[in-house]
Tab-separated table of C-alpha atoms in Angstrom:
chain	number	residue	atom	x	y	z
Q	167	MET	CA	-55.692	-185.586	-89.411
Q	168	TRP	CA	-55.981	-188.457	-86.954
Q	169	ILE	CA	-54.872	-186.080	-84.183
Q	170	SER	CA	-57.908	-183.856	-84.736
Q	171	ARG	CA	-60.199	-186.891	-84.838
Q	172	GLY	CA	-58.730	-188.183	-81.590
Q	173	LEU	CA	-59.138	-184.847	-79.831
Q	174	SER	CA	-62.741	-184.606	-81.000
Q	175	LEU	CA	-63.517	-188.040	-79.604
Q	176	LEU	CA	-61.897	-187.262	-76.261
Q	177	ALA	CA	-63.819	-184.004	-75.976
Q	178	LEU	CA	-67.118	-185.821	-76.498
Q	179	LEU	CA	-66.324	-188.501	-73.912
Q	180	ALA	CA	-64.506	-186.433	-71.291
Q	181	GLU	CA	-67.489	-186.271	-68.934
Q	182	GLN	CA	-68.018	-190.005	-68.637
Q	183	ALA	CA	-69.509	-191.021	-65.283
Q	184	LEU	CA	-67.092	-192.205	-62.637
Q	185	ALA	CA	-68.135	-195.741	-61.813
Q	186	GLU	CA	-70.378	-196.523	-58.859
Q	187	ARG	CA	-68.999	-193.531	-56.987
Q	188	PHE	CA	-71.065	-190.370	-57.225
Q	189	SER	CA	-69.649	-187.041	-56.045
Q	190	VAL	CA	-72.088	-184.432	-54.731
Q	191	ASP	CA	-69.505	-181.676	-54.301
Q	192	GLY	CA	-71.116	-178.284	-54.873
Q	193	ILE	CA	-74.604	-179.653	-55.633
Q	194	LYS	CA	-77.336	-177.505	-54.131
Q	195	ALA	CA	-79.664	-179.304	-51.711
Q	196	PRO	CA	-83.387	-179.657	-52.560
Q	197	GLU	CA	-85.762	-176.909	-51.545
Q	198	THR	CA	-88.045	-177.343	-48.532
Q	199	GLN	CA	-90.248	-180.443	-48.902
Q	200	GLY	CA	-88.337	-181.257	-52.071
Q	201	MET	CA	-86.781	-184.388	-53.556
Q	202	TRP	CA	-84.085	-184.960	-56.143
Q	203	MET	CA	-83.154	-188.189	-57.914
Q	204	LEU	CA	-79.537	-187.704	-58.934
Q	205	TYR	CA	-77.980	-191.027	-59.919
Q	206	GLN	CA	-78.571	-194.676	-60.814
Q	207	TYR	CA	-76.421	-197.598	-59.654
Q	208	PHE	CA	-76.269	-201.022	-61.330
Q	209	VAL	CA	-75.796	-203.538	-58.522
Q	210	HIS	CA	-75.039	-207.262	-58.711
Q	211	ASP	CA	-75.623	-209.482	-55.671
Q	212	GLU	CA	-74.150	-212.967	-56.023
Q	213	LYS	CA	-74.182	-215.462	-53.184
Q	214	GLY	CA	-70.680	-216.384	-52.122
Q	215	GLY	CA	-69.088	-213.390	-53.824
Q	216	ASP	CA	-65.481	-212.728	-52.850
Q	217	ARG	CA	-66.182	-209.123	-51.806
Q	218	GLY	CA	-69.162	-209.859	-49.573
Q	219	PRO	CA	-72.724	-208.516	-49.932
Q	220	PRO	CA	-73.384	-205.213	-51.738
Q	221	ILE	CA	-72.865	-202.156	-49.562
Q	222	VAL	CA	-73.530	-198.430	-49.831
Q	223	SER	CA	-71.006	-196.023	-48.310
Q	224	PHE	CA	-72.106	-192.487	-47.463
Q	225	ASP	CA	-69.662	-189.686	-46.765
Q	226	ILE	CA	-71.653	-186.457	-47.165
Q	227	GLN	CA	-71.805	-183.161	-45.317
Q	228	GLN	CA	-73.975	-180.090	-45.713
Q	229	ARG	CA	-72.838	-176.492	-45.679
Q	230	LYS	CA	-74.239	-173.061	-46.281
Q	231	ALA	CA	-74.446	-172.279	-49.992
Q	232	SER	CA	-74.026	-168.495	-49.747
Q	233	SER	CA	-73.216	-165.761	-47.252
Q	234	GLU	CA	-76.827	-164.595	-46.946
Q	235	GLY	CA	-78.568	-165.103	-43.585
Q	236	SER	CA	-77.357	-166.969	-40.518
Q	237	ASP	CA	-75.472	-170.263	-40.709
Q	238	ARG	CA	-77.554	-173.121	-39.251
Q	239	SER	CA	-76.015	-175.870	-41.378
Q	240	GLN	CA	-74.187	-177.509	-38.464
Q	241	GLU	CA	-77.316	-178.379	-36.469
Q	242	TYR	CA	-79.868	-178.768	-39.298
Q	243	ALA	CA	-81.215	-182.339	-39.627
Q	244	GLY	CA	-83.763	-182.198	-42.434
Q	245	LEU	CA	-81.556	-183.412	-45.296
Q	246	GLU	CA	-81.407	-187.117	-46.060
Q	247	ALA	CA	-79.800	-189.355	-48.697
Q	248	THR	CA	-81.561	-192.615	-49.568
Q	249	VAL	CA	-80.692	-195.497	-51.898
Q	250	LEU	CA	-83.694	-197.521	-53.112
Q	251	SER	CA	-84.218	-200.036	-55.871
Q	252	LEU	CA	-85.850	-198.488	-58.913
Q	253	GLN	CA	-88.981	-200.569	-58.325
Q	254	GLN	CA	-89.180	-199.447	-54.683
Q	255	SER	CA	-88.882	-195.814	-55.697
Q	256	ARG	CA	-91.952	-196.276	-57.890
Q	257	ASP	CA	-94.007	-198.295	-55.412
Q	258	LEU	CA	-93.129	-196.837	-52.003
Q	259	ILE	CA	-92.848	-193.083	-52.543
Q	260	ASP	CA	-95.936	-190.880	-52.492
Q	261	VAL	CA	-94.963	-187.935	-54.668
Q	262	HIS	CA	-97.756	-185.849	-53.126
Q	263	GLY	CA	-96.531	-186.292	-49.550
Q	264	PHE	CA	-93.261	-188.112	-48.934
Q	265	CYS	CA	-92.171	-186.322	-45.737
Q	266	GLY	CA	-93.030	-187.522	-42.250
Q	267	GLY	CA	-91.684	-184.969	-39.820
Q	268	ASP	CA	-88.129	-184.258	-40.935
Q	269	ARG	CA	-87.551	-187.709	-42.504
Q	270	LEU	CA	-88.486	-189.425	-45.753
Q	271	GLN	CA	-91.656	-191.447	-45.190
Q	272	LEU	CA	-92.286	-194.478	-47.395
Q	273	LYS	CA	-95.418	-196.484	-47.889
Q	274	LYS	CA	-95.593	-199.860	-46.177
Q	275	THR	CA	-92.291	-201.703	-46.536
Q	276	THR	CA	-90.937	-204.937	-45.073
Q	277	SER	CA	-87.397	-203.631	-44.532
Q	278	PRO	CA	-86.013	-200.211	-43.583
Q	279	PRO	CA	-84.574	-198.170	-46.459
Q	280	VAL	CA	-80.870	-197.550	-46.870
Q	281	SER	CA	-80.811	-193.948	-45.681
Q	282	TYR	CA	-78.292	-191.490	-44.311
Q	283	ARG	CA	-79.015	-188.374	-42.251
Q	284	ILE	CA	-76.884	-185.521	-43.604
Q	285	THR	CA	-75.428	-183.083	-41.086
Q	286	GLY	CA	-72.710	-180.478	-40.963
Q	287	ALA	CA	-70.259	-182.908	-39.360
Q	288	HIS	CA	-68.210	-185.673	-40.963
Q	289	ASN	CA	-70.035	-188.986	-40.549
Q	290	PHE	CA	-68.953	-191.951	-42.686
Q	291	GLN	CA	-71.411	-194.882	-42.800
Q	292	SER	CA	-71.540	-198.178	-44.718
Q	293	ILE	CA	-74.881	-199.980	-45.012
Q	294	THR	CA	-75.657	-203.368	-46.594
Q	295	LEU	CA	-78.136	-203.495	-49.485
Q	296	GLN	CA	-80.862	-206.074	-48.866
Q	297	GLU	CA	-82.852	-206.051	-52.112
Q	298	GLY	CA	-80.447	-208.039	-54.309
Q	299	SER	CA	-79.370	-207.356	-57.884
Q	300	GLY	CA	-80.946	-204.561	-59.858
Q	301	VAL	CA	-80.993	-200.860	-60.615
Q	302	TYR	CA	-80.855	-198.562	-57.594
Q	303	VAL	CA	-81.503	-194.828	-57.413
Q	304	LEU	CA	-79.930	-192.194	-55.179
Q	305	LEU	CA	-82.469	-189.767	-53.692
Q	306	PHE	CA	-81.941	-186.575	-51.741
Q	307	THR	CA	-84.823	-185.148	-49.702
Q	308	ASN	CA	-85.226	-181.999	-47.637
Q	309	CYS	CA	-88.083	-182.503	-45.199
Q	310	GLY	CA	-87.135	-179.573	-42.975
Q	311	SER	CA	-87.528	-175.831	-43.328
Q	312	LEU	CA	-83.970	-174.708	-44.101
Q	313	VAL	CA	-82.856	-173.768	-47.601
Q	314	ASN	CA	-79.667	-172.275	-49.063
Q	315	LEU	CA	-77.647	-175.441	-48.464
Q	316	GLU	CA	-75.207	-177.327	-50.659
Q	317	LEU	CA	-73.667	-180.779	-50.390
Q	318	VAL	CA	-70.100	-182.028	-50.318
Q	319	GLY	CA	-68.871	-185.626	-50.340
Q	320	GLU	CA	-69.715	-188.817	-52.209
Q	321	VAL	CA	-71.856	-191.946	-52.256
Q	322	THR	CA	-70.204	-195.224	-53.299
Q	323	VAL	CA	-71.841	-198.576	-54.065
Q	324	ARG	CA	-69.858	-201.830	-54.115
Q	325	SER	CA	-71.359	-205.004	-55.581
Q	326	THR	CA	-70.269	-208.526	-54.665
Q	327	HIS	CA	-67.672	-208.517	-57.472
Q	328	GLY	CA	-66.324	-205.009	-56.862
Q	329	TYR	CA	-67.022	-201.366	-57.617
Q	330	ILE	CA	-67.489	-201.396	-61.372
Q	331	PRO	CA	-71.113	-201.119	-62.588
Q	332	PHE	CA	-72.396	-204.603	-63.365
Q	333	VAL	CA	-73.340	-203.618	-66.926
Q	334	GLU	CA	-69.697	-202.623	-67.547
Q	335	ARG	CA	-68.065	-205.686	-65.981
Q	336	PRO	CA	-68.030	-207.965	-69.103
Q	337	LYS	CA	-65.845	-205.396	-70.883
Q	338	ARG	CA	-62.921	-206.264	-68.618
Q	339	ALA	CA	-62.785	-209.857	-69.892
Q	340	LEU	CA	-63.461	-208.698	-73.460
Q	341	TYR	CA	-60.549	-206.259	-73.546
Q	342	GLY	CA	-58.271	-208.760	-71.814
Q	343	THR	CA	-59.034	-211.355	-74.496
Q	344	LEU	CA	-58.550	-208.818	-77.286
Q	345	ALA	CA	-55.234	-207.662	-75.803
Q	346	VAL	CA	-53.920	-211.243	-75.800
Q	347	SER	CA	-55.172	-211.703	-79.377
Q	348	TYR	CA	-53.495	-208.503	-80.585
Q	349	PHE	CA	-50.246	-209.486	-78.859
Q	350	THR	CA	-50.286	-212.944	-80.468
Q	351	ILE	CA	-51.014	-211.547	-83.920
Q	352	SER	CA	-48.300	-208.888	-83.535
Q	353	VAL	CA	-45.678	-211.490	-82.615
Q	354	ILE	CA	-46.653	-213.910	-85.391
Q	355	TRP	CA	-46.940	-211.241	-88.075
Q	356	GLY	CA	-43.743	-209.489	-86.966
Q	357	ALA	CA	-41.751	-212.734	-86.992
Q	358	ALA	CA	-43.095	-213.700	-90.412
Q	359	ALA	CA	-42.455	-210.242	-91.875
Q	360	LEU	CA	-38.927	-209.879	-90.493
Q	361	SER	CA	-37.244	-212.053	-93.115
Q	362	TRP	CA	-39.229	-210.336	-95.902
Q	363	ARG	CA	-38.805	-206.791	-94.619
Q	364	HIS	CA	-37.220	-205.464	-97.837
Q	365	GLN	CA	-40.019	-206.827	-100.052
Q	366	LEU	CA	-43.135	-206.075	-98.014
Q	367	PHE	CA	-46.002	-204.145	-99.544
Q	368	TYR	CA	-46.966	-200.849	-97.912
Q	369	ILE	CA	-50.139	-202.327	-96.446
Q	370	GLN	CA	-48.186	-205.264	-95.004
Q	371	LYS	CA	-45.933	-202.833	-93.149
Q	372	ARG	CA	-48.983	-201.030	-91.816
Q	373	ILE	CA	-50.551	-204.201	-90.429
Q	374	ILE	CA	-47.939	-204.516	-87.674
Q	375	VAL	CA	-48.493	-200.864	-86.663
Q	376	VAL	CA	-52.258	-201.435	-86.577
Q	377	THR	CA	-51.920	-204.521	-84.374
Q	378	ILE	CA	-49.602	-202.693	-81.960
Q	379	SER	CA	-52.090	-199.810	-81.764
Q	380	GLY	CA	-54.842	-202.321	-81.011
Q	381	LEU	CA	-52.657	-203.908	-78.329
Q	382	VAL	CA	-52.134	-200.524	-76.644
Q	383	GLU	CA	-55.854	-199.736	-76.862
Q	384	CYS	CA	-57.084	-203.017	-75.373
Q	385	SER	CA	-54.348	-203.226	-72.732
Q	386	CYS	CA	-55.187	-199.741	-71.455
Q	387	PHE	CA	-58.908	-200.512	-71.386
Q	388	PHE	CA	-58.275	-203.783	-69.537
Q	389	VAL	CA	-56.158	-202.077	-66.857
Q	390	LEU	CA	-58.731	-199.268	-66.647
Q	391	TYR	CA	-61.636	-201.651	-65.978
Q	392	ASP	CA	-59.558	-203.819	-63.639
Q	393	GLN	CA	-58.551	-200.880	-61.440
Q	394	TRP	CA	-62.055	-199.421	-61.670
Q	395	ASP	CA	-63.443	-202.675	-60.270
Q	396	LYS	CA	-60.884	-202.953	-57.469
Q	397	THR	CA	-60.682	-199.351	-56.257
Q	398	ALA	CA	-63.716	-197.466	-57.703
Q	399	ASP	CA	-61.236	-195.041	-59.305
Q	400	TYR	CA	-61.779	-194.251	-62.992
Q	401	HIS	CA	-58.409	-193.320	-64.499
Q	402	ARG	CA	-59.000	-190.697	-67.179
Q	403	VAL	CA	-55.401	-190.863	-68.423
Q	404	LEU	CA	-55.774	-194.555	-69.292
Q	405	PHE	CA	-59.056	-193.808	-71.033
Q	406	ALA	CA	-57.454	-190.978	-73.022
Q	407	VAL	CA	-54.556	-193.190	-74.177
Q	408	ALA	CA	-56.916	-196.050	-75.098
Q	409	ALA	CA	-59.317	-193.791	-77.001
Q	410	TYR	CA	-56.458	-192.104	-78.848
Q	411	ALA	CA	-54.951	-195.471	-79.816
Q	412	SER	CA	-58.359	-196.617	-81.065
Q	413	VAL	CA	-58.812	-193.574	-83.308
Q	414	TYR	CA	-55.214	-193.799	-84.528
Q	415	LYS	CA	-55.711	-197.481	-85.404
Q	416	VAL	CA	-58.787	-196.726	-87.522
Q	417	ALA	CA	-57.002	-193.868	-89.299
Q	418	LEU	CA	-54.060	-196.162	-90.087
Q	419	CYS	CA	-56.413	-198.739	-91.589
Q	420	PHE	CA	-58.040	-196.189	-93.890
Q	421	ARG	CA	-54.710	-194.700	-94.889
Q	422	GLY	CA	-53.119	-198.082	-95.579
Q	423	LEU	CA	-56.004	-199.225	-97.765
Q	424	LEU	CA	-56.198	-195.987	-99.743
Q	425	VAL	CA	-52.445	-195.718	-100.336
Q	426	SER	CA	-52.224	-199.349	-101.449
Q	427	ALA	CA	-55.146	-198.897	-103.824
Q	428	MET	CA	-53.729	-195.715	-105.393
Q	429	ALA	CA	-49.996	-196.537	-105.448
Q	430	ASP	CA	-48.224	-197.434	-108.701
Q	431	ASP	CA	-45.626	-199.465	-106.819
Q	432	PRO	CA	-47.158	-201.305	-103.815
Q	433	VAL	CA	-43.707	-202.157	-102.408
Q	434	ASN	CA	-42.252	-198.642	-102.449
Q	435	ALA	CA	-45.481	-196.699	-101.869
Q	436	GLY	CA	-44.801	-193.553	-99.882
Q	437	GLU	CA	-46.957	-191.555	-97.526
Q	438	PRO	CA	-50.316	-190.397	-98.924
Q	439	ASP	CA	-50.577	-187.129	-100.784
Q	440	VAL	CA	-53.067	-184.356	-99.969
Q	441	SER	CA	-55.941	-185.986	-101.878
Q	442	VAL	CA	-55.544	-189.211	-99.899
Q	443	MET	CA	-55.486	-187.259	-96.627
Q	444	ILE	CA	-58.767	-185.601	-97.582
Q	445	HIS	CA	-60.361	-188.984	-98.304
Q	446	VAL	CA	-59.258	-190.305	-94.908
Q	447	VAL	CA	-60.656	-187.272	-93.069
Q	448	LEU	CA	-63.996	-187.601	-94.860
Q	449	ALA	CA	-64.103	-191.324	-94.043
């Protein structure tokens, strides 16, 4: 019952975006004189931040997408990756003519854009963002004449606090606080219930299991967000364990309430029968 609900939840959330790191592996490059907007970054710029100013790191190469025609991907220089604030992308890009030669050409701007010329060779670059906090977009343009190219590599953005998207950062403190709360409740309730263990109602026994499930859920989420912020790595195993514990906790709550409500003897109530299981699944 709760296993099927947990698997359904994990299937729906399996493709969650991986932080402020965007992989372009296998993505086909834009057509000639074409532009693609592929990703949005949520950047926070705080003066005096312990990680320094926000930076964008490019590590992208181009390669031939198929075996047709000759391979000119090593010397081609028309592909470019650019990171702009969302407002700049609206104000500075002329959608009717954004190419100047083989480079992206913006309308009048006071500072050069954060751009990266993509080639067939490995070329890692880190560039400081100058526009401050806000939403940034990742653009790919092809202002040359070559097509049939695909990209490989990644673009990573680090804010002053770390790699986690700024809109996700408060969750780290939230789950840390909840984990401490669940731990405290588990200890207090477990100690109080120990001396009464032979006389506890069914629902009272279930409370300790629910609090432990909540502790596992929040602890995993806290570690997930903490490591995400420090390394830009999103650990899917931690997410799977946390999501499963969350679904299991909810199922336990429903089952405990229904069994207690339907049992003739609340102290010696057993596991729910088939009708109770059906009610839990429908809930």
